[in-house]
Amino acid sequence: MTASLPPIPQRLCEMLKEYPGHLARIHDALASVAKVPQVAPRFELAIWVLEDLVGAFFEEARQQLAVAKKEGDSELASKLEAEEALMAKLVLQKPWFGDKDFSIFFGK
């Protein structure tokens, strides 16, 4: 087990800079993966964790957008449409792939 904290992929950090709560959730999840014994496929596990979290972020944004639209809050709906679009982009682009520090940390 390594003593240092796992890095959040730089491109993912940049894309989520306006969502510190999401970054905190990612950090906590990756820290949990870092504690997994070396015998586990930690890199794959870290990727699965990121995919699950980003999918959850998208679903949360989608649900919040539906509520805002139902309540007629057009200002909030506009903000949430942008958030939903960003989260969809994360799901499709998987910005953690190719991040050297992330890959090295998790042994790939």
PDB file of N, CA and C in Angstrom:
ATOM      1  N   MET A   1       0.855  -1.180   0.000  1.00  0.00           N
ATOM      2  CA  MET A   1       0.000   0.000   0.000  1.00  0.00           C
ATOM      3  C   MET A   1       0.894   1.234   0.000  1.00  0.00           C
ATOM      4  N   THR A   2       0.504   2.213  -0.773  1.00  0.00           N
ATOM      5  CA  THR A   2       1.279   3.445  -0.872  1.00  0.00           C
ATOM      6  C   THR A   2       0.799   4.472   0.139  1.00  0.00           C
ATOM      7  N   ALA A   3       1.711   5.281   0.622  1.00  0.00           N
ATOM      8  CA  ALA A   3       1.360   6.274   1.631  1.00  0.00           C
ATOM      9  C   ALA A   3       0.807   7.550   1.023  1.00  0.00           C
ATOM     10  N   SER A   4       1.095   7.784  -0.250  1.00  0.00           N
ATOM     11  CA  SER A   4       0.632   9.030  -0.869  1.00  0.00           C
ATOM     12  C   SER A   4      -0.808   8.890  -1.348  1.00  0.00           C
ATOM     13  N   LEU A   5      -1.431  10.026  -1.540  1.00  0.00           N
ATOM     14  CA  LEU A   5      -2.813  10.046  -2.020  1.00  0.00           C
ATOM     15  C   LEU A   5      -2.835   9.906  -3.540  1.00  0.00           C
ATOM     16  N   PRO A   6      -3.839   9.230  -4.069  1.00  0.00           N
ATOM     17  CA  PRO A   6      -3.902   9.060  -5.518  1.00  0.00           C
ATOM     18  C   PRO A   6      -4.223  10.390  -6.206  1.00  0.00           C
ATOM     19  N   PRO A   7      -3.641  10.602  -7.367  1.00  0.00           N
ATOM     20  CA  PRO A   7      -3.951  11.824  -8.105  1.00  0.00           C
ATOM     21  C   PRO A   7      -5.287  11.689  -8.833  1.00  0.00           C
ATOM     22  N   ILE A   8      -6.007  12.780  -8.891  1.00  0.00           N
ATOM     23  CA  ILE A   8      -7.189  12.828  -9.749  1.00  0.00           C
ATOM     24  C   ILE A   8      -6.665  13.224 -11.125  1.00  0.00           C
ATOM     25  N   PRO A   9      -7.041  12.512 -12.185  1.00  0.00           N
ATOM     26  CA  PRO A   9      -6.540  12.855 -13.508  1.00  0.00           C
ATOM     27  C   PRO A   9      -6.721  14.352 -13.811  1.00  0.00           C
ATOM     28  N   GLN A  10      -5.664  14.971 -14.321  1.00  0.00           N
ATOM     29  CA  GLN A  10      -5.633  16.418 -14.518  1.00  0.00           C
ATOM     30  C   GLN A  10      -6.787  16.923 -15.377  1.00  0.00           C
ATOM     31  N   ARG A  11      -7.049  16.255 -16.484  1.00  0.00           N
ATOM     32  CA  ARG A  11      -8.126  16.710 -17.380  1.00  0.00           C
ATOM     33  C   ARG A  11      -9.487  16.627 -16.685  1.00  0.00           C
ATOM     34  N   LEU A  12      -9.671  15.608 -15.874  1.00  0.00           N
ATOM     35  CA  LEU A  12     -10.910  15.468 -15.107  1.00  0.00           C
ATOM     36  C   LEU A  12     -11.027  16.614 -14.104  1.00  0.00           C
ATOM     37  N   CYS A  13      -9.912  16.956 -13.447  1.00  0.00           N
ATOM     38  CA  CYS A  13      -9.908  18.103 -12.521  1.00  0.00           C
ATOM     39  C   CYS A  13     -10.293  19.390 -13.232  1.00  0.00           C
ATOM     40  N   GLU A  14      -9.744  19.586 -14.405  1.00  0.00           N
ATOM     41  CA  GLU A  14     -10.043  20.794 -15.167  1.00  0.00           C
ATOM     42  C   GLU A  14     -11.517  20.855 -15.558  1.00  0.00           C
ATOM     43  N   MET A  15     -12.053  19.726 -15.983  1.00  0.00           N
ATOM     44  CA  MET A  15     -13.444  19.697 -16.428  1.00  0.00           C
ATOM     45  C   MET A  15     -14.414  19.880 -15.263  1.00  0.00           C
ATOM     46  N   LEU A  16     -14.010  19.459 -14.063  1.00  0.00           N
ATOM     47  CA  LEU A  16     -14.891  19.543 -12.900  1.00  0.00           C
ATOM     48  C   LEU A  16     -14.498  20.669 -11.935  1.00  0.00           C
ATOM     49  N   LYS A  17     -13.722  21.631 -12.405  1.00  0.00           N
ATOM     50  CA  LYS A  17     -13.240  22.692 -11.514  1.00  0.00           C
ATOM     51  C   LYS A  17     -14.377  23.478 -10.862  1.00  0.00           C
ATOM     52  N   GLU A  18     -15.516  23.539 -11.484  1.00  0.00           N
ATOM     53  CA  GLU A  18     -16.667  24.257 -10.929  1.00  0.00           C
ATOM     54  C   GLU A  18     -17.511  23.384  -9.998  1.00  0.00           C
ATOM     55  N   TYR A  19     -17.087  22.140  -9.803  1.00  0.00           N
ATOM     56  CA  TYR A  19     -17.849  21.182  -9.003  1.00  0.00           C
ATOM     57  C   TYR A  19     -16.945  20.558  -7.932  1.00  0.00           C
ATOM     58  N   PRO A  20     -16.550  21.339  -6.939  1.00  0.00           N
ATOM     59  CA  PRO A  20     -15.632  20.816  -5.911  1.00  0.00           C
ATOM     60  C   PRO A  20     -16.205  19.625  -5.140  1.00  0.00           C
ATOM     61  N   GLY A  21     -17.507  19.563  -5.009  1.00  0.00           N
ATOM     62  CA  GLY A  21     -18.116  18.416  -4.330  1.00  0.00           C
ATOM     63  C   GLY A  21     -17.896  17.128  -5.105  1.00  0.00           C
ATOM     64  N   HIS A  22     -17.986  17.217  -6.417  1.00  0.00           N
ATOM     65  CA  HIS A  22     -17.731  16.042  -7.258  1.00  0.00           C
ATOM     66  C   HIS A  22     -16.267  15.621  -7.139  1.00  0.00           C
ATOM     67  N   LEU A  23     -15.378  16.600  -7.162  1.00  0.00           N
ATOM     68  CA  LEU A  23     -13.951  16.282  -7.025  1.00  0.00           C
ATOM     69  C   LEU A  23     -13.656  15.643  -5.674  1.00  0.00           C
ATOM     70  N   ALA A  24     -14.325  16.100  -4.635  1.00  0.00           N
ATOM     71  CA  ALA A  24     -14.128  15.504  -3.305  1.00  0.00           C
ATOM     72  C   ALA A  24     -14.609  14.055  -3.296  1.00  0.00           C
ATOM     73  N   ARG A  25     -15.734  13.796  -3.936  1.00  0.00           N
ATOM     74  CA  ARG A  25     -16.245  12.421  -4.008  1.00  0.00           C
ATOM     75  C   ARG A  25     -15.276  11.519  -4.779  1.00  0.00           C
ATOM     76  N   ILE A  26     -14.725  12.045  -5.869  1.00  0.00           N
ATOM     77  CA  ILE A  26     -13.750  11.280  -6.650  1.00  0.00           C
ATOM     78  C   ILE A  26     -12.509  11.010  -5.802  1.00  0.00           C
ATOM     79  N   HIS A  27     -12.032  12.030  -5.125  1.00  0.00           N
ATOM     80  CA  HIS A  27     -10.843  11.870  -4.286  1.00  0.00           C
ATOM     81  C   HIS A  27     -11.068  10.791  -3.239  1.00  0.00           C
ATOM     82  N   ASP A  28     -12.191  10.838  -2.554  1.00  0.00           N
ATOM     83  CA  ASP A  28     -12.489   9.842  -1.522  1.00  0.00           C
ATOM     84  C   ASP A  28     -12.556   8.436  -2.109  1.00  0.00           C
ATOM     85  N   ALA A  29     -13.188   8.310  -3.268  1.00  0.00           N
ATOM     86  CA  ALA A  29     -13.320   6.996  -3.898  1.00  0.00           C
ATOM     87  C   ALA A  29     -11.958   6.449  -4.332  1.00  0.00           C
ATOM     88  N   LEU A  30     -11.133   7.304  -4.924  1.00  0.00           N
ATOM     89  CA  LEU A  30      -9.811   6.859  -5.357  1.00  0.00           C
ATOM     90  C   LEU A  30      -8.918   6.534  -4.161  1.00  0.00           C
ATOM     91  N   ALA A  31      -9.075   7.276  -3.081  1.00  0.00           N
ATOM     92  CA  ALA A  31      -8.315   6.971  -1.865  1.00  0.00           C
ATOM     93  C   ALA A  31      -8.691   5.588  -1.342  1.00  0.00           C
ATOM     94  N   SER A  32      -9.964   5.232  -1.457  1.00  0.00           N
ATOM     95  CA  SER A  32     -10.401   3.896  -1.042  1.00  0.00           C
ATOM     96  C   SER A  32      -9.779   2.822  -1.922  1.00  0.00           C
ATOM     97  N   VAL A  33      -9.725   3.075  -3.221  1.00  0.00           N
ATOM     98  CA  VAL A  33      -9.111   2.121  -4.147  1.00  0.00           C
ATOM     99  C   VAL A  33      -7.628   1.959  -3.828  1.00  0.00           C
ATOM    100  N   ALA A  34      -6.978   3.060  -3.473  1.00  0.00           N
ATOM    101  CA  ALA A  34      -5.541   3.016  -3.171  1.00  0.00           C
ATOM    102  C   ALA A  34      -5.238   2.127  -1.981  1.00  0.00           C
ATOM    103  N   LYS A  35      -6.220   1.901  -1.134  1.00  0.00           N
ATOM    104  CA  LYS A  35      -6.026   1.058   0.047  1.00  0.00           C
ATOM    105  C   LYS A  35      -6.168  -0.433  -0.255  1.00  0.00           C
ATOM    106  N   VAL A  36      -6.647  -0.758  -1.453  1.00  0.00           N
ATOM    107  CA  VAL A  36      -6.824  -2.157  -1.829  1.00  0.00           C
ATOM    108  C   VAL A  36      -5.445  -2.807  -1.940  1.00  0.00           C
ATOM    109  N   PRO A  37      -5.292  -4.008  -1.403  1.00  0.00           N
ATOM    110  CA  PRO A  37      -3.989  -4.688  -1.496  1.00  0.00           C
ATOM    111  C   PRO A  37      -3.511  -4.802  -2.950  1.00  0.00           C
ATOM    112  N   GLN A  38      -2.230  -4.870  -3.106  1.00  0.00           N
ATOM    113  CA  GLN A  38      -1.614  -4.917  -4.435  1.00  0.00           C
ATOM    114  C   GLN A  38      -2.073  -6.104  -5.274  1.00  0.00           C
ATOM    115  N   VAL A  39      -2.600  -7.136  -4.669  1.00  0.00           N
ATOM    116  CA  VAL A  39      -3.019  -8.303  -5.440  1.00  0.00           C
ATOM    117  C   VAL A  39      -4.258  -8.021  -6.287  1.00  0.00           C
ATOM    118  N   ALA A  40      -5.000  -7.008  -5.944  1.00  0.00           N
ATOM    119  CA  ALA A  40      -6.201  -6.658  -6.707  1.00  0.00           C
ATOM    120  C   ALA A  40      -5.811  -5.861  -7.954  1.00  0.00           C
ATOM    121  N   PRO A  41      -6.613  -5.911  -9.000  1.00  0.00           N
ATOM    122  CA  PRO A  41      -6.340  -5.098 -10.202  1.00  0.00           C
ATOM    123  C   PRO A  41      -6.727  -3.638  -9.930  1.00  0.00           C
ATOM    124  N   ARG A  42      -5.867  -2.948  -9.202  1.00  0.00           N
ATOM    125  CA  ARG A  42      -6.200  -1.598  -8.734  1.00  0.00           C
ATOM    126  C   ARG A  42      -6.476  -0.620  -9.871  1.00  0.00           C
ATOM    127  N   PHE A  43      -5.738  -0.702 -10.959  1.00  0.00           N
ATOM    128  CA  PHE A  43      -5.966   0.233 -12.059  1.00  0.00           C
ATOM    129  C   PHE A  43      -7.373   0.055 -12.620  1.00  0.00           C
ATOM    130  N   GLU A  44      -7.746  -1.178 -12.867  1.00  0.00           N
ATOM    131  CA  GLU A  44      -9.085  -1.452 -13.400  1.00  0.00           C
ATOM    132  C   GLU A  44     -10.162  -1.025 -12.403  1.00  0.00           C
ATOM    133  N   LEU A  45      -9.909  -1.300 -11.138  1.00  0.00           N
ATOM    134  CA  LEU A  45     -10.854  -0.900 -10.101  1.00  0.00           C
ATOM    135  C   LEU A  45     -11.003   0.622 -10.066  1.00  0.00           C
ATOM    136  N   ALA A  46      -9.901   1.343 -10.172  1.00  0.00           N
ATOM    137  CA  ALA A  46      -9.953   2.808 -10.190  1.00  0.00           C
ATOM    138  C   ALA A  46     -10.745   3.309 -11.391  1.00  0.00           C
ATOM    139  N   ILE A  47     -10.567   2.686 -12.541  1.00  0.00           N
ATOM    140  CA  ILE A  47     -11.324   3.072 -13.745  1.00  0.00           C
ATOM    141  C   ILE A  47     -12.805   2.820 -13.529  1.00  0.00           C
ATOM    142  N   TRP A  48     -13.152   1.676 -12.980  1.00  0.00           N
ATOM    143  CA  TRP A  48     -14.564   1.361 -12.725  1.00  0.00           C
ATOM    144  C   TRP A  48     -15.174   2.363 -11.755  1.00  0.00           C
ATOM    145  N   VAL A  49     -14.421   2.723 -10.736  1.00  0.00           N
ATOM    146  CA  VAL A  49     -14.909   3.707  -9.760  1.00  0.00           C
ATOM    147  C   VAL A  49     -15.180   5.039 -10.449  1.00  0.00           C
ATOM    148  N   LEU A  50     -14.245   5.484 -11.284  1.00  0.00           N
ATOM    149  CA  LEU A  50     -14.450   6.750 -12.002  1.00  0.00           C
ATOM    150  C   LEU A  50     -15.667   6.669 -12.924  1.00  0.00           C
ATOM    151  N   GLU A  51     -15.792   5.578 -13.646  1.00  0.00           N
ATOM    152  CA  GLU A  51     -16.941   5.422 -14.546  1.00  0.00           C
ATOM    153  C   GLU A  51     -18.252   5.442 -13.775  1.00  0.00           C
ATOM    154  N   ASP A  52     -18.300   4.752 -12.646  1.00  0.00           N
ATOM    155  CA  ASP A  52     -19.511   4.737 -11.824  1.00  0.00           C
ATOM    156  C   ASP A  52     -19.843   6.124 -11.286  1.00  0.00           C
ATOM    157  N   LEU A  53     -18.825   6.823 -10.784  1.00  0.00           N
ATOM    158  CA  LEU A  53     -19.066   8.164 -10.230  1.00  0.00           C
ATOM    159  C   LEU A  53     -19.528   9.143 -11.292  1.00  0.00           C
ATOM    160  N   VAL A  54     -18.876   9.133 -12.429  1.00  0.00           N
ATOM    161  CA  VAL A  54     -19.259  10.054 -13.498  1.00  0.00           C
ATOM    162  C   VAL A  54     -20.681   9.735 -13.971  1.00  0.00           C
ATOM    163  N   GLY A  55     -21.006   8.464 -14.048  1.00  0.00           N
ATOM    164  CA  GLY A  55     -22.379   8.080 -14.393  1.00  0.00           C
ATOM    165  C   GLY A  55     -23.374   8.580 -13.358  1.00  0.00           C
ATOM    166  N   ALA A  56     -22.991   8.496 -12.085  1.00  0.00           N
ATOM    167  CA  ALA A  56     -23.856   9.000 -11.012  1.00  0.00           C
ATOM    168  C   ALA A  56     -23.997  10.518 -11.093  1.00  0.00           C
ATOM    169  N   PHE A  57     -22.900  11.223 -11.400  1.00  0.00           N
ATOM    170  CA  PHE A  57     -22.973  12.683 -11.545  1.00  0.00           C
ATOM    171  C   PHE A  57     -23.941  13.059 -12.658  1.00  0.00           C
ATOM    172  N   PHE A  58     -23.884  12.319 -13.774  1.00  0.00           N
ATOM    173  CA  PHE A  58     -24.784  12.585 -14.897  1.00  0.00           C
ATOM    174  C   PHE A  58     -26.235  12.352 -14.476  1.00  0.00           C
ATOM    175  N   GLU A  59     -26.480  11.239 -13.821  1.00  0.00           N
ATOM    176  CA  GLU A  59     -27.850  10.917 -13.401  1.00  0.00           C
ATOM    177  C   GLU A  59     -28.379  11.944 -12.399  1.00  0.00           C
ATOM    178  N   GLU A  60     -27.536  12.376 -11.471  1.00  0.00           N
ATOM    179  CA  GLU A  60     -27.944  13.398 -10.498  1.00  0.00           C
ATOM    180  C   GLU A  60     -28.296  14.701 -11.199  1.00  0.00           C
ATOM    181  N   ALA A  61     -27.476  15.108 -12.141  1.00  0.00           N
ATOM    182  CA  ALA A  61     -27.747  16.348 -12.881  1.00  0.00           C
ATOM    183  C   ALA A  61     -29.045  16.223 -13.670  1.00  0.00           C
ATOM    184  N   ARG A  62     -29.253  15.070 -14.281  1.00  0.00           N
ATOM    185  CA  ARG A  62     -30.474  14.832 -15.060  1.00  0.00           C
ATOM    186  C   ARG A  62     -31.714  14.914 -14.182  1.00  0.00           C
ATOM    187  N   GLN A  63     -31.631  14.311 -13.000  1.00  0.00           N
ATOM    188  CA  GLN A  63     -32.769  14.337 -12.080  1.00  0.00           C
ATOM    189  C   GLN A  63     -33.028  15.746 -11.549  1.00  0.00           C
ATOM    190  N   GLN A  64     -31.968  16.460 -11.215  1.00  0.00           N
ATOM    191  CA  GLN A  64     -32.123  17.834 -10.730  1.00  0.00           C
ATOM    192  C   GLN A  64     -32.703  18.727 -11.819  1.00  0.00           C
ATOM    193  N   LEU A  65     -32.281  18.503 -13.055  1.00  0.00           N
ATOM    194  CA  LEU A  65     -32.808  19.276 -14.173  1.00  0.00           C
ATOM    195  C   LEU A  65     -34.304  19.014 -14.347  1.00  0.00           C
ATOM    196  N   ALA A  66     -34.712  17.777 -14.238  1.00  0.00           N
ATOM    197  CA  ALA A  66     -36.129  17.435 -14.367  1.00  0.00           C
ATOM    198  C   ALA A  66     -36.953  18.142 -13.293  1.00  0.00           C
ATOM    199  N   VAL A  67     -36.431  18.179 -12.077  1.00  0.00           N
ATOM    200  CA  VAL A  67     -37.139  18.858 -10.981  1.00  0.00           C
ATOM    201  C   VAL A  67     -37.216  20.358 -11.258  1.00  0.00           C
ATOM    202  N   ALA A  68     -36.131  20.965 -11.679  1.00  0.00           N
ATOM    203  CA  ALA A  68     -36.109  22.404 -11.955  1.00  0.00           C
ATOM    204  C   ALA A  68     -37.098  22.755 -13.061  1.00  0.00           C
ATOM    205  N   LYS A  69     -37.150  21.937 -14.094  1.00  0.00           N
ATOM    206  CA  LYS A  69     -38.098  22.178 -15.190  1.00  0.00           C
ATOM    207  C   LYS A  69     -39.537  22.021 -14.703  1.00  0.00           C
ATOM    208  N   LYS A  70     -39.780  20.999 -13.905  1.00  0.00           N
ATOM    209  CA  LYS A  70     -41.129  20.757 -13.375  1.00  0.00           C
ATOM    210  C   LYS A  70     -41.589  21.919 -12.502  1.00  0.00           C
ATOM    211  N   GLU A  71     -40.642  22.495 -11.738  1.00  0.00           N
ATOM    212  CA  GLU A  71     -40.965  23.618 -10.861  1.00  0.00           C
ATOM    213  C   GLU A  71     -40.968  24.951 -11.595  1.00  0.00           C
ATOM    214  N   GLY A  72     -40.581  24.940 -12.867  1.00  0.00           N
ATOM    215  CA  GLY A  72     -40.590  26.163 -13.658  1.00  0.00           C
ATOM    216  C   GLY A  72     -39.447  27.126 -13.347  1.00  0.00           C
ATOM    217  N   ASP A  73     -38.380  26.636 -12.766  1.00  0.00           N
ATOM    218  CA  ASP A  73     -37.220  27.469 -12.436  1.00  0.00           C
ATOM    219  C   ASP A  73     -36.284  27.486 -13.639  1.00  0.00           C
ATOM    220  N   SER A  74     -36.517  28.428 -14.544  1.00  0.00           N
ATOM    221  CA  SER A  74     -35.755  28.454 -15.791  1.00  0.00           C
ATOM    222  C   SER A  74     -34.287  28.811 -15.579  1.00  0.00           C
ATOM    223  N   GLU A  75     -33.992  29.638 -14.589  1.00  0.00           N
ATOM    224  CA  GLU A  75     -32.592  30.003 -14.326  1.00  0.00           C
ATOM    225  C   GLU A  75     -31.806  28.779 -13.842  1.00  0.00           C
ATOM    226  N   LEU A  76     -32.379  28.054 -12.887  1.00  0.00           N
ATOM    227  CA  LEU A  76     -31.727  26.851 -12.394  1.00  0.00           C
ATOM    228  C   LEU A  76     -31.670  25.787 -13.487  1.00  0.00           C
ATOM    229  N   ALA A  77     -32.739  25.672 -14.262  1.00  0.00           N
ATOM    230  CA  ALA A  77     -32.767  24.687 -15.344  1.00  0.00           C
ATOM    231  C   ALA A  77     -31.657  24.955 -16.351  1.00  0.00           C
ATOM    232  N   SER A  78     -31.420  26.207 -16.664  1.00  0.00           N
ATOM    233  CA  SER A  78     -30.351  26.561 -17.598  1.00  0.00           C
ATOM    234  C   SER A  78     -28.992  26.136 -17.052  1.00  0.00           C
ATOM    235  N   LYS A  79     -28.755  26.394 -15.783  1.00  0.00           N
ATOM    236  CA  LYS A  79     -27.500  25.995 -15.135  1.00  0.00           C
ATOM    237  C   LYS A  79     -27.364  24.472 -15.141  1.00  0.00           C
ATOM    238  N   LEU A  80     -28.445  23.792 -14.837  1.00  0.00           N
ATOM    239  CA  LEU A  80     -28.404  22.332 -14.768  1.00  0.00           C
ATOM    240  C   LEU A  80     -28.288  21.691 -16.151  1.00  0.00           C
ATOM    241  N   GLU A  81     -28.798  22.353 -17.171  1.00  0.00           N
ATOM    242  CA  GLU A  81     -28.604  21.854 -18.535  1.00  0.00           C
ATOM    243  C   GLU A  81     -27.114  21.853 -18.882  1.00  0.00           C
ATOM    244  N   ALA A  82     -26.420  22.914 -18.491  1.00  0.00           N
ATOM    245  CA  ALA A  82     -24.976  22.985 -18.727  1.00  0.00           C
ATOM    246  C   ALA A  82     -24.253  21.897 -17.937  1.00  0.00           C
ATOM    247  N   GLU A  83     -24.681  21.685 -16.689  1.00  0.00           N
ATOM    248  CA  GLU A  83     -24.066  20.639 -15.865  1.00  0.00           C
ATOM    249  C   GLU A  83     -24.320  19.262 -16.464  1.00  0.00           C
ATOM    250  N   GLU A  84     -25.544  19.020 -16.885  1.00  0.00           N
ATOM    251  CA  GLU A  84     -25.876  17.729 -17.488  1.00  0.00           C
ATOM    252  C   GLU A  84     -25.039  17.496 -18.746  1.00  0.00           C
ATOM    253  N   ALA A  85     -24.870  18.532 -19.559  1.00  0.00           N
ATOM    254  CA  ALA A  85     -24.062  18.404 -20.777  1.00  0.00           C
ATOM    255  C   ALA A  85     -22.601  18.087 -20.441  1.00  0.00           C
ATOM    256  N   LEU A  86     -22.072  18.736 -19.415  1.00  0.00           N
ATOM    257  CA  LEU A  86     -20.696  18.461 -19.002  1.00  0.00           C
ATOM    258  C   LEU A  86     -20.553  17.028 -18.507  1.00  0.00           C
ATOM    259  N   MET A  87     -21.500  16.583 -17.707  1.00  0.00           N
ATOM    260  CA  MET A  87     -21.420  15.227 -17.169  1.00  0.00           C
ATOM    261  C   MET A  87     -21.558  14.203 -18.301  1.00  0.00           C
ATOM    262  N   ALA A  88     -22.385  14.482 -19.283  1.00  0.00           N
ATOM    263  CA  ALA A  88     -22.505  13.586 -20.440  1.00  0.00           C
ATOM    264  C   ALA A  88     -21.177  13.536 -21.193  1.00  0.00           C
ATOM    265  N   LYS A  89     -20.524  14.679 -21.311  1.00  0.00           N
ATOM    266  CA  LYS A  89     -19.221  14.745 -21.969  1.00  0.00           C
ATOM    267  C   LYS A  89     -18.198  13.895 -21.217  1.00  0.00           C
ATOM    268  N   LEU A  90     -18.226  13.955 -19.888  1.00  0.00           N
ATOM    269  CA  LEU A  90     -17.319  13.136 -19.082  1.00  0.00           C
ATOM    270  C   LEU A  90     -17.565  11.648 -19.318  1.00  0.00           C
ATOM    271  N   VAL A  91     -18.843  11.274 -19.372  1.00  0.00           N
ATOM    272  CA  VAL A  91     -19.198   9.874 -19.596  1.00  0.00           C
ATOM    273  C   VAL A  91     -18.644   9.399 -20.935  1.00  0.00           C
ATOM    274  N   LEU A  92     -18.786  10.225 -21.950  1.00  0.00           N
ATOM    275  CA  LEU A  92     -18.361   9.830 -23.296  1.00  0.00           C
ATOM    276  C   LEU A  92     -16.852   9.909 -23.505  1.00  0.00           C
ATOM    277  N   GLN A  93     -16.223  10.947 -22.972  1.00  0.00           N
ATOM    278  CA  GLN A  93     -14.802  11.170 -23.245  1.00  0.00           C
ATOM    279  C   GLN A  93     -13.860  10.417 -22.326  1.00  0.00           C
ATOM    280  N   LYS A  94     -14.324  10.054 -21.129  1.00  0.00           N
ATOM    281  CA  LYS A  94     -13.484   9.351 -20.161  1.00  0.00           C
ATOM    282  C   LYS A  94     -12.118  10.049 -20.033  1.00  0.00           C
ATOM    283  N   PRO A  95     -12.107  11.282 -19.506  1.00  0.00           N
ATOM    284  CA  PRO A  95     -10.885  12.084 -19.510  1.00  0.00           C
ATOM    285  C   PRO A  95      -9.767  11.577 -18.615  1.00  0.00           C
ATOM    286  N   TRP A  96      -9.952  10.475 -17.953  1.00  0.00           N
ATOM    287  CA  TRP A  96      -8.893   9.913 -17.119  1.00  0.00           C
ATOM    288  C   TRP A  96      -7.948   9.034 -17.919  1.00  0.00           C
ATOM    289  N   PHE A  97      -8.382   8.573 -19.086  1.00  0.00           N
ATOM    290  CA  PHE A  97      -7.504   7.753 -19.913  1.00  0.00           C
ATOM    291  C   PHE A  97      -6.356   8.597 -20.445  1.00  0.00           C
ATOM    292  N   GLY A  98      -5.184   8.037 -20.370  1.00  0.00           N
ATOM    293  CA  GLY A  98      -4.001   8.726 -20.853  1.00  0.00           C
ATOM    294  C   GLY A  98      -3.329   9.606 -19.815  1.00  0.00           C
ATOM    295  N   ASP A  99      -3.886   9.682 -18.611  1.00  0.00           N
ATOM    296  CA  ASP A  99      -3.263  10.484 -17.562  1.00  0.00           C
ATOM    297  C   ASP A  99      -2.117   9.664 -16.967  1.00  0.00           C
ATOM    298  N   LYS A 100      -0.905  10.120 -17.220  1.00  0.00           N
ATOM    299  CA  LYS A 100       0.292   9.369 -16.831  1.00  0.00           C
ATOM    300  C   LYS A 100       0.399   9.175 -15.324  1.00  0.00           C
ATOM    301  N   ASP A 101       0.215  10.250 -14.549  1.00  0.00           N
ATOM    302  CA  ASP A 101       0.351  10.143 -13.095  1.00  0.00           C
ATOM    303  C   ASP A 101      -0.676   9.182 -12.507  1.00  0.00           C
ATOM    304  N   PHE A 102      -1.893   9.257 -13.007  1.00  0.00           N
ATOM    305  CA  PHE A 102      -2.963   8.366 -12.554  1.00  0.00           C
ATOM    306  C   PHE A 102      -2.603   6.913 -12.863  1.00  0.00           C
ATOM    307  N   SER A 103      -2.175   6.663 -14.079  1.00  0.00           N
ATOM    308  CA  SER A 103      -1.813   5.302 -14.492  1.00  0.00           C
ATOM    309  C   SER A 103      -0.661   4.754 -13.668  1.00  0.00           C
ATOM    310  N   ILE A 104       0.362   5.560 -13.456  1.00  0.00           N
ATOM    311  CA  ILE A 104       1.524   5.115 -12.682  1.00  0.00           C
ATOM    312  C   ILE A 104       1.119   4.823 -11.236  1.00  0.00           C
ATOM    313  N   PHE A 105       0.325   5.707 -10.647  1.00  0.00           N
ATOM    314  CA  PHE A 105      -0.082   5.516  -9.258  1.00  0.00           C
ATOM    315  C   PHE A 105      -0.786   4.184  -9.061  1.00  0.00           C
ATOM    316  N   PHE A 106      -1.671   3.854  -9.987  1.00  0.00           N
ATOM    317  CA  PHE A 106      -2.448   2.629  -9.845  1.00  0.00           C
ATOM    318  C   PHE A 106      -1.810   1.421 -10.533  1.00  0.00           C
ATOM    319  N   GLY A 107      -0.546   1.556 -10.919  1.00  0.00           N
ATOM    320  CA  GLY A 107       0.226   0.419 -11.371  1.00  0.00           C
ATOM    321  C   GLY A 107      -0.018  -0.043 -12.787  1.00  0.00           C
ATOM    322  N   LYS A 108      -0.366   0.852 -13.664  1.00  0.00           N
ATOM    323  CA  LYS A 108      -0.571   0.468 -15.063  1.00  0.00           C
ATOM    324  C   LYS A 108       0.528   1.019 -15.910  1.00  0.00           C
TER     325      LYS A 108
END
